[in-house]
Amino acid sequence: MTQTTQPRNFLFLGRSGCGKGTQAHLLVDYLKENNFGETLYVYTGEKLRNFAEKEKTLAARLTKNKIKAGALMPSFLAVWLWSGALIEGINENNNVIMDGSPRTLLEAMMIDDAMEFYGRNKVVPIFLETSEEWSTQRMLERGRSDDSLKSIKKRMTYFEKEVVPVINYYDGKSKHKLAQINGEQNVKKVHKEILEKVFQ
């Protein structure tokens, strides 16, 4: 079957542990099953962890230390990783889903710049809104090695400092307008609300 619409582009934003990855994958499946075509899925966090584990450079060692400490990565490194994924993977027809990017205002402007370069006009930033307490509990339950209480607290702090300005940017200055979702529902209800708001 052929694709029936312009490629769609989605940016998943929210606190660590809010369910961005789960919802991003559900949306990938929905797009494929409903004749929106293939989707390029870009998960910057995974790319950072792979880079830190596999590479032997100073940058990789510093990245590994920052991951262990729960510290925010510098924007240049995140932009380098997701830019490479777009350069290698984007084509005229595929949709794009970016999971966990942008995390800083600089990244947000770089993503706007990239989308404009590719002629992508349909870009929807999706904010999964959850409380600090709710997200912290979810991260403790998933049991990932870098999810210590200390690192979780750091991530919650930089969410307020760095990601909230991104959300405000998409809620105001950017031409790409924010879809705000209640992330504290069950997985199916969150997915349903996303579909209702981004395909209305």
Short mmCIF file of C-alpha atoms in Angstrom, two decimals:
data_model
loop_
_atom_site.label_atom_id
_atom_site.label_comp_id
_atom_site.label_asym_id
_atom_site.label_seq_id
_atom_site.Cartn_x
_atom_site.Cartn_y
_atom_site.Cartn_z
CA MET A 1 0.00 0.00 0.00
CA THR A 2 1.20 3.51 -0.71
CA GLN A 3 1.51 6.29 1.82
CA THR A 4 -1.47 8.66 1.77
CA THR A 5 -0.12 11.76 3.51
CA GLN A 6 2.93 13.91 4.13
CA PRO A 7 5.51 12.45 6.52
CA ARG A 8 4.71 13.11 10.17
CA ASN A 9 7.28 14.15 12.76
CA PHE A 10 6.91 13.78 16.52
CA LEU A 11 9.13 14.84 19.40
CA PHE A 12 8.51 13.07 22.74
CA LEU A 13 9.21 15.24 25.78
CA GLY A 14 8.78 14.62 29.49
CA ARG A 15 10.48 13.67 32.71
CA SER A 16 12.65 10.58 32.86
CA GLY A 17 10.38 7.61 33.56
CA CYS A 18 7.24 9.19 32.10
CA GLY A 19 6.82 6.50 29.43
CA LYS A 20 8.18 8.30 26.35
CA GLY A 21 9.72 5.15 24.90
CA THR A 22 6.58 3.07 25.34
CA GLN A 23 4.38 5.69 23.71
CA ALA A 24 6.88 6.34 20.92
CA HIS A 25 6.86 2.64 19.97
CA LEU A 26 3.06 2.50 20.09
CA LEU A 27 2.96 5.47 17.73
CA VAL A 28 5.45 3.81 15.37
CA ASP A 29 3.14 0.80 15.20
CA TYR A 30 0.04 2.96 14.72
CA LEU A 31 1.61 4.88 11.82
CA LYS A 32 2.58 1.65 10.06
CA GLU A 33 -0.77 -0.06 10.62
CA ASN A 34 -2.74 2.99 9.42
CA ASN A 35 -0.94 3.57 6.15
CA PHE A 36 1.25 6.48 7.23
CA GLY A 37 4.35 4.63 6.04
CA GLU A 38 7.63 3.68 7.71
CA THR A 39 9.07 5.62 10.62
CA LEU A 40 12.62 6.55 11.56
CA TYR A 41 12.85 6.18 15.35
CA VAL A 42 15.60 8.20 17.01
CA TYR A 43 16.30 7.56 20.70
CA THR A 44 19.12 9.85 21.77
CA GLY A 45 19.46 8.33 25.26
CA GLU A 46 20.20 4.89 23.86
CA LYS A 47 22.68 6.37 21.38
CA LEU A 48 24.47 8.13 24.24
CA ARG A 49 24.68 4.91 26.29
CA ASN A 50 25.96 2.93 23.29
CA PHE A 51 28.53 5.62 22.53
CA ALA A 52 29.73 5.61 26.14
CA GLU A 53 30.07 1.81 26.25
CA LYS A 54 31.60 1.08 22.84
CA GLU A 55 33.87 4.01 22.04
CA LYS A 56 37.33 4.59 23.54
CA THR A 57 37.61 8.36 23.16
CA LEU A 58 37.83 10.94 25.92
CA ALA A 59 34.33 12.09 24.98
CA ALA A 60 33.02 8.54 25.50
CA ARG A 61 34.70 8.24 28.91
CA LEU A 62 33.32 11.61 30.01
CA THR A 63 29.88 10.61 28.74
CA LYS A 64 30.01 7.37 30.72
CA ASN A 65 30.87 9.28 33.89
CA LYS A 66 28.01 11.73 33.33
CA ILE A 67 25.53 8.89 32.75
CA LYS A 68 26.58 7.22 36.02
CA ALA A 69 26.18 10.53 37.84
CA GLY A 70 22.78 11.19 36.26
CA ALA A 71 24.08 14.44 34.77
CA LEU A 72 22.71 16.18 31.69
CA MET A 73 24.73 15.67 28.52
CA PRO A 74 26.03 18.73 26.70
CA SER A 75 23.83 19.82 23.82
CA PHE A 76 26.60 19.46 21.22
CA LEU A 77 26.92 15.74 21.92
CA ALA A 78 23.18 15.06 21.73
CA VAL A 79 22.88 17.12 18.54
CA TRP A 80 25.80 15.23 16.99
CA LEU A 81 24.17 11.86 17.73
CA TRP A 82 20.63 12.62 16.56
CA SER A 83 21.87 14.66 13.58
CA GLY A 84 23.80 11.62 12.40
CA ALA A 85 20.68 9.48 12.71
CA LEU A 86 18.65 11.96 10.65
CA ILE A 87 21.37 12.36 8.01
CA GLU A 88 21.70 8.59 7.58
CA GLY A 89 18.06 7.59 8.00
CA ILE A 90 15.66 10.26 6.80
CA ASN A 91 14.22 10.07 3.29
CA GLU A 92 11.44 11.77 1.33
CA ASN A 93 8.70 9.55 2.73
CA ASN A 94 9.45 8.23 6.20
CA ASN A 95 8.01 9.68 9.37
CA VAL A 96 10.34 10.71 12.19
CA ILE A 97 9.88 10.08 15.91
CA MET A 98 12.46 11.54 18.28
CA ASP A 99 12.36 10.03 21.76
CA GLY A 100 13.75 12.27 24.50
CA SER A 101 15.01 15.07 22.28
CA PRO A 102 15.21 17.99 22.55
CA ARG A 103 16.35 18.26 26.17
CA THR A 104 17.62 21.85 25.97
CA LEU A 105 16.44 25.02 24.27
CA LEU A 106 19.50 24.96 22.00
CA GLU A 107 18.57 21.44 20.88
CA ALA A 108 15.00 22.54 20.22
CA MET A 109 16.18 25.28 17.89
CA MET A 110 18.54 22.85 16.16
CA ILE A 111 15.68 20.39 15.61
CA ASP A 112 13.54 23.20 14.17
CA ASP A 113 16.47 24.02 11.88
CA ALA A 114 16.81 20.37 10.79
CA MET A 115 13.10 19.96 10.14
CA GLU A 116 13.07 23.12 8.05
CA PHE A 117 16.06 21.82 6.06
CA TYR A 118 14.18 18.60 5.30
CA GLY A 119 11.00 20.49 4.42
CA ARG A 120 9.12 18.90 7.32
CA ASN A 121 6.17 21.13 8.20
CA LYS A 122 4.16 18.68 10.29
CA VAL A 123 6.12 18.54 13.53
CA VAL A 124 4.30 17.84 16.81
CA PRO A 125 6.13 18.07 20.14
CA ILE A 126 4.31 15.70 22.54
CA PHE A 127 4.71 16.47 26.25
CA LEU A 128 3.85 13.60 28.58
CA GLU A 129 3.08 15.51 31.76
CA THR A 130 3.83 13.65 35.00
CA SER A 131 4.74 14.68 38.53
CA GLU A 132 8.22 14.25 39.96
CA GLU A 133 6.90 11.69 42.47
CA TRP A 134 5.11 9.64 39.80
CA SER A 135 8.13 9.55 37.48
CA THR A 136 10.56 8.73 40.29
CA GLN A 137 8.45 5.74 41.32
CA ARG A 138 8.33 4.44 37.72
CA MET A 139 12.11 4.68 37.38
CA LEU A 140 12.68 2.83 40.64
CA GLU A 141 10.31 0.10 39.44
CA ARG A 142 12.06 -0.42 36.10
CA GLY A 143 15.35 -1.17 37.88
CA ARG A 144 17.83 0.15 35.33
CA SER A 145 21.46 0.30 36.55
CA ASP A 146 21.70 4.10 36.19
CA ASP A 147 18.43 4.67 38.08
CA SER A 148 19.83 5.31 41.56
CA LEU A 149 17.91 7.71 43.80
CA LYS A 150 20.77 10.22 43.55
CA SER A 151 20.86 10.18 39.73
CA ILE A 152 17.05 10.27 39.52
CA LYS A 153 17.01 13.39 41.70
CA LYS A 154 19.57 15.04 39.42
CA ARG A 155 17.48 14.23 36.35
CA MET A 156 14.39 15.71 37.98
CA THR A 157 16.34 18.89 38.77
CA TYR A 158 17.64 19.35 35.23
CA PHE A 159 14.16 18.66 33.85
CA GLU A 160 12.99 21.80 35.64
CA LYS A 161 16.07 23.78 34.60
CA GLU A 162 16.52 22.66 30.98
CA VAL A 163 13.43 20.85 29.65
CA VAL A 164 10.74 23.17 31.03
CA PRO A 165 12.11 26.06 28.89
CA VAL A 166 11.84 23.71 25.86
CA ILE A 167 8.19 23.02 26.70
CA ASN A 168 7.55 26.75 27.07
CA TYR A 169 9.27 27.35 23.72
CA TYR A 170 6.97 24.90 21.93
CA ASP A 171 4.02 26.35 23.80
CA GLY A 172 4.85 29.85 22.58
CA LYS A 173 7.62 30.92 20.19
CA SER A 174 8.04 27.88 17.93
CA LYS A 175 5.77 27.38 14.93
CA HIS A 176 5.49 23.74 16.03
CA LYS A 177 2.79 23.67 18.68
CA LEU A 178 2.81 21.51 21.77
CA ALA A 179 0.44 18.58 22.39
CA GLN A 180 0.11 18.29 26.17
CA ILE A 181 -0.82 14.80 27.42
CA ASN A 182 -1.72 13.48 30.86
CA GLY A 183 1.05 10.92 31.34
CA GLU A 184 -0.31 9.57 34.63
CA GLN A 185 -2.94 7.38 32.97
CA ASN A 186 -2.55 3.77 31.94
CA VAL A 187 -0.60 3.09 28.74
CA LYS A 188 -3.69 2.63 26.53
CA LYS A 189 -5.32 5.85 27.72
CA VAL A 190 -2.13 7.86 27.16
CA HIS A 191 -1.86 6.44 23.63
CA LYS A 192 -5.53 7.25 22.97
CA GLU A 193 -5.09 10.84 24.13
CA ILE A 194 -2.00 11.25 21.94
CA LEU A 195 -3.90 10.05 18.86
CA GLU A 196 -6.83 12.33 19.63
CA LYS A 197 -4.61 15.39 19.98
CA VAL A 198 -2.10 14.89 17.17
CA PHE A 199 -4.52 13.68 14.49
CA GLN A 200 -7.41 16.06 15.21
#
